[in-house]
PDB file of N, CA and C in Angstrom:
ATOM      1  N   UNK A  69     -78.438  61.410 -79.183  1.00  0.00           N
ATOM      2  CA  UNK A  69     -79.340  60.287 -78.560  1.00  0.00           C
ATOM      3  C   UNK A  69     -80.447  61.020 -77.313  1.00  0.00           C
ATOM      4  N   UNK A  70     -81.620  60.705 -77.944  1.00  0.00           N
ATOM      5  CA  UNK A  70     -82.652  61.075 -76.911  1.00  0.00           C
ATOM      6  C   UNK A  70     -83.566  60.283 -76.591  1.00  0.00           C
ATOM      7  N   UNK A  71     -83.636  59.597 -75.290  1.00  0.00           N
ATOM      8  CA  UNK A  71     -84.658  58.559 -74.706  1.00  0.00           C
ATOM      9  C   UNK A  71     -85.526  58.612 -73.373  1.00  0.00           C
ATOM     10  N   UNK A  72     -86.458  58.328 -73.328  1.00  0.00           N
ATOM     11  CA  UNK A  72     -86.984  58.551 -72.101  1.00  0.00           C
ATOM     12  C   UNK A  72     -86.809  57.218 -71.092  1.00  0.00           C
ATOM     13  N   UNK A  73     -86.621  57.535 -69.737  1.00  0.00           N
ATOM     14  CA  UNK A  73     -85.970  56.186 -69.111  1.00  0.00           C
ATOM     15  C   UNK A  73     -87.489  55.112 -68.337  1.00  0.00           C
ATOM     16  N   UNK A  74     -88.549  55.963 -68.825  1.00  0.00           N
ATOM     17  CA  UNK A  74     -89.780  55.552 -68.072  1.00  0.00           C
ATOM     18  C   UNK A  74     -90.352  54.264 -68.935  1.00  0.00           C
ATOM     19  N   UNK A  75     -89.696  54.057 -70.304  1.00  0.00           N
ATOM     20  CA  UNK A  75     -90.176  52.895 -70.929  1.00  0.00           C
ATOM     21  C   UNK A  75     -89.272  51.786 -71.111  1.00  0.00           C
ATOM     22  N   UNK A  76     -88.221  52.266 -70.650  1.00  0.00           N
ATOM     23  CA  UNK A  76     -87.357  50.951 -70.899  1.00  0.00           C
ATOM     24  C   UNK A  76     -87.181  50.091 -69.431  1.00  0.00           C
ATOM     25  N   UNK A  77     -86.227  48.902 -69.643  1.00  0.00           N
ATOM     26  CA  UNK A  77     -86.409  48.139 -68.630  1.00  0.00           C
ATOM     27  C   UNK A  77     -84.993  48.434 -67.855  1.00  0.00           C
ATOM     28  N   UNK A  78     -84.281  48.074 -66.903  1.00  0.00           N
ATOM     29  CA  UNK A  78     -82.863  48.251 -66.414  1.00  0.00           C
ATOM     30  C   UNK A  78     -81.991  47.397 -67.195  1.00  0.00           C
ATOM     31  N   UNK A  79     -82.050  46.541 -67.927  1.00  0.00           N
ATOM     32  CA  UNK A  79     -81.067  46.026 -68.586  1.00  0.00           C
ATOM     33  C   UNK A  79     -80.953  46.967 -70.075  1.00  0.00           C
ATOM     34  N   UNK A  80     -81.917  47.532 -70.543  1.00  0.00           N
ATOM     35  CA  UNK A  80     -82.217  48.334 -71.711  1.00  0.00           C
ATOM     36  C   UNK A  80     -81.491  49.588 -71.088  1.00  0.00           C
ATOM     37  N   UNK A  81     -81.379  50.237 -69.760  1.00  0.00           N
ATOM     38  CA  UNK A  81     -80.640  51.200 -69.778  1.00  0.00           C
ATOM     39  C   UNK A  81     -79.313  51.190 -69.274  1.00  0.00           C
ATOM     40  N   UNK A  82     -78.891  49.803 -68.823  1.00  0.00           N
ATOM     41  CA  UNK A  82     -77.471  49.456 -69.068  1.00  0.00           C
ATOM     42  C   UNK A  82     -77.166  49.720 -70.277  1.00  0.00           C
ATOM     43  N   UNK A  83     -77.481  49.327 -71.367  1.00  0.00           N
ATOM     44  CA  UNK A  83     -77.030  49.342 -72.440  1.00  0.00           C
ATOM     45  C   UNK A  83     -76.812  50.689 -73.252  1.00  0.00           C
ATOM     46  N   UNK A  84     -78.203  51.666 -72.717  1.00  0.00           N
ATOM     47  CA  UNK A  84     -78.122  52.956 -73.322  1.00  0.00           C
ATOM     48  C   UNK A  84     -77.042  53.608 -72.595  1.00  0.00           C
ATOM     49  N   UNK A  85     -76.775  53.497 -71.578  1.00  0.00           N
ATOM     50  CA  UNK A  85     -75.710  54.414 -70.521  1.00  0.00           C
ATOM     51  C   UNK A  85     -74.263  53.543 -71.234  1.00  0.00           C
ATOM     52  N   UNK A  86     -74.393  52.355 -71.404  1.00  0.00           N
ATOM     53  CA  UNK A  86     -73.032  51.880 -72.079  1.00  0.00           C
ATOM     54  C   UNK A  86     -72.893  52.824 -73.457  1.00  0.00           C
ATOM     55  N   UNK A  87     -73.746  52.777 -74.078  1.00  0.00           N
ATOM     56  CA  UNK A  87     -73.500  53.559 -75.458  1.00  0.00           C
ATOM     57  C   UNK A  87     -73.461  54.930 -75.283  1.00  0.00           C
ATOM     58  N   UNK A  88     -73.904  55.469 -74.283  1.00  0.00           N
ATOM     59  CA  UNK A  88     -73.521  56.732 -74.296  1.00  0.00           C
ATOM     60  C   UNK A  88     -72.057  57.500 -73.749  1.00  0.00           C
ATOM     61  N   UNK A  89     -71.572  56.215 -72.853  1.00  0.00           N
ATOM     62  CA  UNK A  89     -70.371  56.797 -72.236  1.00  0.00           C
ATOM     63  C   UNK A  89     -69.673  56.186 -73.723  1.00  0.00           C
ATOM     64  N   UNK A  90     -69.418  55.474 -74.337  1.00  0.00           N
ATOM     65  CA  UNK A  90     -68.438  55.097 -75.802  1.00  0.00           C
ATOM     66  C   UNK A  90     -68.770  56.499 -76.720  1.00  0.00           C
ATOM     67  N   UNK A  91     -70.080  56.988 -76.668  1.00  0.00           N
ATOM     68  CA  UNK A  91     -70.440  58.066 -77.605  1.00  0.00           C
ATOM     69  C   UNK A  91     -69.605  59.189 -77.155  1.00  0.00           C
ATOM     70  N   UNK A  92     -69.237  59.397 -75.808  1.00  0.00           N
ATOM     71  CA  UNK A  92     -68.676  60.418 -75.700  1.00  0.00           C
ATOM     72  C   UNK A  92     -66.978  60.135 -75.438  1.00  0.00           C
ATOM     73  N   UNK A  93     -66.718  59.080 -75.072  1.00  0.00           N
ATOM     74  CA  UNK A  93     -65.263  58.786 -75.362  1.00  0.00           C
ATOM     75  C   UNK A  93     -64.778  58.864 -76.656  1.00  0.00           C
ATOM     76  N   UNK A  94     -65.535  58.296 -77.687  1.00  0.00           N
ATOM     77  CA  UNK A  94     -65.303  58.267 -78.870  1.00  0.00           C
ATOM     78  C   UNK A  94     -64.913  59.482 -79.722  1.00  0.00           C
ATOM     79  N   UNK A  95     -66.322  59.995 -79.706  1.00  0.00           N
ATOM     80  CA  UNK A  95     -66.427  61.562 -80.500  1.00  0.00           C
ATOM     81  C   UNK A  95     -66.315  62.695 -79.688  1.00  0.00           C
ATOM     82  N   UNK A  96     -66.545  62.471 -78.163  1.00  0.00           N
ATOM     83  CA  UNK A  96     -66.878  63.425 -77.664  1.00  0.00           C
ATOM     84  C   UNK A  96     -68.407  64.435 -78.005  1.00  0.00           C
ATOM     85  N   UNK A  97     -69.217  63.523 -78.364  1.00  0.00           N
ATOM     86  CA  UNK A  97     -70.558  64.031 -78.786  1.00  0.00           C
ATOM     87  C   UNK A  97     -70.858  64.380 -77.221  1.00  0.00           C
ATOM     88  N   UNK A  98     -72.349  64.977 -77.745  1.00  0.00           N
ATOM     89  CA  UNK A  98     -73.139  65.402 -76.472  1.00  0.00           C
ATOM     90  C   UNK A  98     -74.161  64.065 -76.508  1.00  0.00           C
ATOM     91  N   UNK A  99     -74.791  63.753 -75.451  1.00  0.00           N
ATOM     92  CA  UNK A  99     -75.699  62.597 -75.473  1.00  0.00           C
ATOM     93  C   UNK A  99     -76.672  63.156 -74.511  1.00  0.00           C
ATOM     94  N   UNK A 100     -78.120  62.649 -74.712  1.00  0.00           N
ATOM     95  CA  UNK A 100     -79.382  63.108 -73.657  1.00  0.00           C
ATOM     96  C   UNK A 100     -79.803  61.914 -73.161  1.00  0.00           C
ATOM     97  N   UNK A 101     -79.844  61.912 -71.698  1.00  0.00           N
ATOM     98  CA  UNK A 101     -80.478  60.915 -71.109  1.00  0.00           C
ATOM     99  C   UNK A 101     -81.338  60.915 -70.488  1.00  0.00           C
ATOM    100  N   UNK A 102     -82.597  60.631 -70.199  1.00  0.00           N
ATOM    101  CA  UNK A 102     -83.561  61.100 -69.649  1.00  0.00           C
ATOM    102  C   UNK A 102     -83.865  62.660 -69.365  1.00  0.00           C
ATOM    103  N   UNK A 103     -83.667  63.317 -70.402  1.00  0.00           N
ATOM    104  CA  UNK A 103     -84.209  64.583 -71.076  1.00  0.00           C
ATOM    105  C   UNK A 103     -82.899  65.172 -70.398  1.00  0.00           C
ATOM    106  N   UNK A 104     -81.744  65.334 -69.961  1.00  0.00           N
ATOM    107  CA  UNK A 104     -80.506  65.587 -69.554  1.00  0.00           C
ATOM    108  C   UNK A 104     -79.325  65.850 -70.387  1.00  0.00           C
ATOM    109  N   UNK A 105     -78.953  66.487 -71.103  1.00  0.00           N
ATOM    110  CA  UNK A 105     -77.889  66.953 -71.976  1.00  0.00           C
ATOM    111  C   UNK A 105     -76.405  66.514 -71.062  1.00  0.00           C
ATOM    112  N   UNK A 106     -75.379  65.543 -71.472  1.00  0.00           N
ATOM    113  CA  UNK A 106     -73.965  65.595 -71.163  1.00  0.00           C
ATOM    114  C   UNK A 106     -73.594  65.642 -72.183  1.00  0.00           C
ATOM    115  N   UNK A 107     -72.175  66.244 -71.575  1.00  0.00           N
ATOM    116  CA  UNK A 107     -70.862  66.300 -72.494  1.00  0.00           C
ATOM    117  C   UNK A 107     -69.837  65.654 -72.094  1.00  0.00           C
ATOM    118  N   UNK A 108     -68.827  65.725 -72.884  1.00  0.00           N
ATOM    119  CA  UNK A 108     -67.346  65.027 -72.187  1.00  0.00           C
ATOM    120  C   UNK A 108     -67.117  64.947 -70.681  1.00  0.00           C
ATOM    121  N   UNK A 109     -67.116  66.353 -70.542  1.00  0.00           N
ATOM    122  CA  UNK A 109     -66.891  67.083 -68.840  1.00  0.00           C
ATOM    123  C   UNK A 109     -67.596  65.887 -68.011  1.00  0.00           C
ATOM    124  N   UNK A 110     -68.759  65.480 -68.338  1.00  0.00           N
ATOM    125  CA  UNK A 110     -69.507  64.901 -67.343  1.00  0.00           C
ATOM    126  C   UNK A 110     -69.571  63.603 -67.219  1.00  0.00           C
ATOM    127  N   UNK A 111     -68.636  62.879 -67.871  1.00  0.00           N
ATOM    128  CA  UNK A 111     -68.671  61.509 -68.125  1.00  0.00           C
ATOM    129  C   UNK A 111     -68.752  60.573 -66.920  1.00  0.00           C
ATOM    130  N   UNK A 112     -68.192  61.285 -65.823  1.00  0.00           N
ATOM    131  CA  UNK A 112     -68.394  60.486 -64.577  1.00  0.00           C
ATOM    132  C   UNK A 112     -69.584  60.423 -63.997  1.00  0.00           C
ATOM    133  N   UNK A 113     -70.346  61.376 -64.373  1.00  0.00           N
ATOM    134  CA  UNK A 113     -72.197  61.195 -64.150  1.00  0.00           C
ATOM    135  C   UNK A 113     -72.442  60.222 -64.933  1.00  0.00           C
ATOM    136  N   UNK A 114     -72.293  59.947 -66.155  1.00  0.00           N
ATOM    137  CA  UNK A 114     -72.553  58.709 -67.200  1.00  0.00           C
ATOM    138  C   UNK A 114     -72.475  57.624 -66.481  1.00  0.00           C
ATOM    139  N   UNK A 115     -70.999  57.165 -65.823  1.00  0.00           N
ATOM    140  CA  UNK A 115     -70.486  56.334 -65.280  1.00  0.00           C
ATOM    141  C   UNK A 115     -71.296  55.952 -63.953  1.00  0.00           C
ATOM    142  N   UNK A 116     -71.649  57.096 -63.227  1.00  0.00           N
ATOM    143  CA  UNK A 116     -72.458  56.799 -62.389  1.00  0.00           C
ATOM    144  C   UNK A 116     -73.883  56.011 -62.144  1.00  0.00           C
ATOM    145  N   UNK A 117     -74.049  56.863 -63.229  1.00  0.00           N
ATOM    146  CA  UNK A 117     -75.730  56.231 -63.848  1.00  0.00           C
ATOM    147  C   UNK A 117     -75.658  55.055 -64.397  1.00  0.00           C
ATOM    148  N   UNK A 118     -74.565  54.496 -65.026  1.00  0.00           N
ATOM    149  CA  UNK A 118     -74.238  52.943 -65.686  1.00  0.00           C
ATOM    150  C   UNK A 118     -74.374  51.917 -64.133  1.00  0.00           C
ATOM    151  N   UNK A 119     -73.280  52.233 -63.296  1.00  0.00           N
ATOM    152  CA  UNK A 119     -73.120  51.852 -61.838  1.00  0.00           C
ATOM    153  C   UNK A 119     -74.692  51.394 -61.534  1.00  0.00           C
ATOM    154  N   UNK A 120     -75.413  52.667 -61.567  1.00  0.00           N
ATOM    155  CA  UNK A 120     -76.666  52.563 -60.718  1.00  0.00           C
ATOM    156  C   UNK A 120     -77.533  51.445 -61.510  1.00  0.00           C
ATOM    157  N   UNK A 121     -77.646  51.654 -62.907  1.00  0.00           N
ATOM    158  CA  UNK A 121     -78.438  50.692 -63.491  1.00  0.00           C
ATOM    159  C   UNK A 121     -78.012  49.019 -63.553  1.00  0.00           C
ATOM    160  N   UNK A 122     -76.344  49.264 -63.630  1.00  0.00           N
ATOM    161  CA  UNK A 122     -76.161  47.783 -63.445  1.00  0.00           C
ATOM    162  C   UNK A 122     -76.470  47.180 -61.988  1.00  0.00           C
ATOM    163  N   UNK A 123     -76.666  47.772 -61.036  1.00  0.00           N
ATOM    164  CA  UNK A 123     -77.212  47.142 -59.304  1.00  0.00           C
ATOM    165  C   UNK A 123     -78.233  47.045 -59.396  1.00  0.00           C
ATOM    166  N   UNK A 124     -79.360  47.748 -60.170  1.00  0.00           N
ATOM    167  CA  UNK A 124     -80.512  47.296 -60.638  1.00  0.00           C
ATOM    168  C   UNK A 124     -80.705  46.139 -61.215  1.00  0.00           C
ATOM    169  N   UNK A 125     -80.070  45.820 -62.345  1.00  0.00           N
ATOM    170  CA  UNK A 125     -79.865  44.792 -62.973  1.00  0.00           C
ATOM    171  C   UNK A 125     -79.594  43.614 -61.985  1.00  0.00           C
ATOM    172  N   UNK A 126     -78.775  43.491 -61.395  1.00  0.00           N
ATOM    173  CA  UNK A 126     -78.061  42.765 -60.549  1.00  0.00           C
ATOM    174  C   UNK A 126     -79.114  42.150 -59.328  1.00  0.00           C
ATOM    175  N   UNK A 127     -79.901  43.350 -58.406  1.00  0.00           N
ATOM    176  CA  UNK A 127     -80.806  43.096 -57.642  1.00  0.00           C
ATOM    177  C   UNK A 127     -82.113  42.560 -58.147  1.00  0.00           C
ATOM    178  N   UNK A 128     -82.363  42.468 -59.693  1.00  0.00           N
ATOM    179  CA  UNK A 128     -83.450  41.986 -60.280  1.00  0.00           C
ATOM    180  C   UNK A 128     -83.368  40.486 -60.470  1.00  0.00           C
ATOM    181  N   UNK A 129     -82.127  40.320 -60.747  1.00  0.00           N
ATOM    182  CA  UNK A 129     -81.314  39.025 -61.185  1.00  0.00           C
ATOM    183  C   UNK A 129     -81.430  37.828 -59.831  1.00  0.00           C
ATOM    184  N   UNK A 130     -81.307  38.719 -58.768  1.00  0.00           N
ATOM    185  CA  UNK A 130     -81.131  38.042 -57.385  1.00  0.00           C
ATOM    186  C   UNK A 130     -82.842  38.035 -56.999  1.00  0.00           C
ATOM    187  N   UNK A 131     -83.793  38.461 -57.700  1.00  0.00           N
ATOM    188  CA  UNK A 131     -84.976  38.462 -57.163  1.00  0.00           C
ATOM    189  C   UNK A 131     -85.187  39.188 -55.649  1.00  0.00           C
ATOM    190  N   UNK A 132     -84.415  40.507 -55.899  1.00  0.00           N
ATOM    191  CA  UNK A 132     -84.785  41.397 -54.998  1.00  0.00           C
ATOM    192  C   UNK A 132     -84.062  41.253 -53.607  1.00  0.00           C
ATOM    193  N   UNK A 133     -83.481  40.209 -53.494  1.00  0.00           N
ATOM    194  CA  UNK A 133     -82.636  39.577 -52.449  1.00  0.00           C
ATOM    195  C   UNK A 133     -81.308  40.374 -52.110  1.00  0.00           C
ATOM    196  N   UNK A 134     -80.882  40.385 -51.036  1.00  0.00           N
ATOM    197  CA  UNK A 134     -79.543  41.344 -50.800  1.00  0.00           C
ATOM    198  C   UNK A 134     -78.319  40.430 -51.205  1.00  0.00           C
ATOM    199  N   UNK A 135     -77.196  41.082 -51.907  1.00  0.00           N
ATOM    200  CA  UNK A 135     -76.374  40.369 -52.533  1.00  0.00           C
ATOM    201  C   UNK A 135     -74.934  40.131 -51.240  1.00  0.00           C
ATOM    202  N   UNK A 136     -75.612  39.866 -50.404  1.00  0.00           N
ATOM    203  CA  UNK A 136     -75.037  39.164 -49.450  1.00  0.00           C
ATOM    204  C   UNK A 136     -75.746  38.102 -48.300  1.00  0.00           C
ATOM    205  N   UNK A 137     -74.955  37.728 -47.384  1.00  0.00           N
ATOM    206  CA  UNK A 137     -75.691  36.663 -46.650  1.00  0.00           C
ATOM    207  C   UNK A 137     -75.147  36.497 -45.000  1.00  0.00           C
ATOM    208  N   UNK A 138     -75.867  36.335 -44.276  1.00  0.00           N
ATOM    209  CA  UNK A 138     -75.544  36.433 -42.781  1.00  0.00           C
ATOM    210  C   UNK A 138     -75.486  35.297 -42.465  1.00  0.00           C
ATOM    211  N   UNK A 139     -74.585  35.015 -41.478  1.00  0.00           N
ATOM    212  CA  UNK A 139     -74.526  33.792 -41.306  1.00  0.00           C
ATOM    213  C   UNK A 139     -75.065  33.617 -39.671  1.00  0.00           C
ATOM    214  N   UNK A 140     -75.370  32.479 -39.501  1.00  0.00           N
ATOM    215  CA  UNK A 140     -75.969  32.137 -38.240  1.00  0.00           C
ATOM    216  C   UNK A 140     -75.065  31.278 -37.295  1.00  0.00           C
ATOM    217  N   UNK A 141     -75.266  31.504 -36.547  1.00  0.00           N
ATOM    218  CA  UNK A 141     -74.439  30.513 -35.281  1.00  0.00           C
ATOM    219  C   UNK A 141     -75.423  29.934 -34.484  1.00  0.00           C
TER     220      UNK A 141
END
C-alpha cells in the first residue's frame, strides 16, 4: 500500500492509518505511508500517526477551537 498524504484529507488519513494497522496486525505485512515503509516492529509508530490524525479530525470538527473551555469567574 503506497499513498501520498498531500492529496488526502485528515479523515482519509485516519482510515489509511487504521488500514495500515490492521494489515500489520493481521498479516505482518509491510505497509508504506507517506513514502516510508513500516513493518510489524514499528506498529507503535503507526499508532502514533493514527492518534495524530484522529486529533486533527477532532480539531477540524471543533472548528479549530481548543478541546477545553476556560472558566470565567
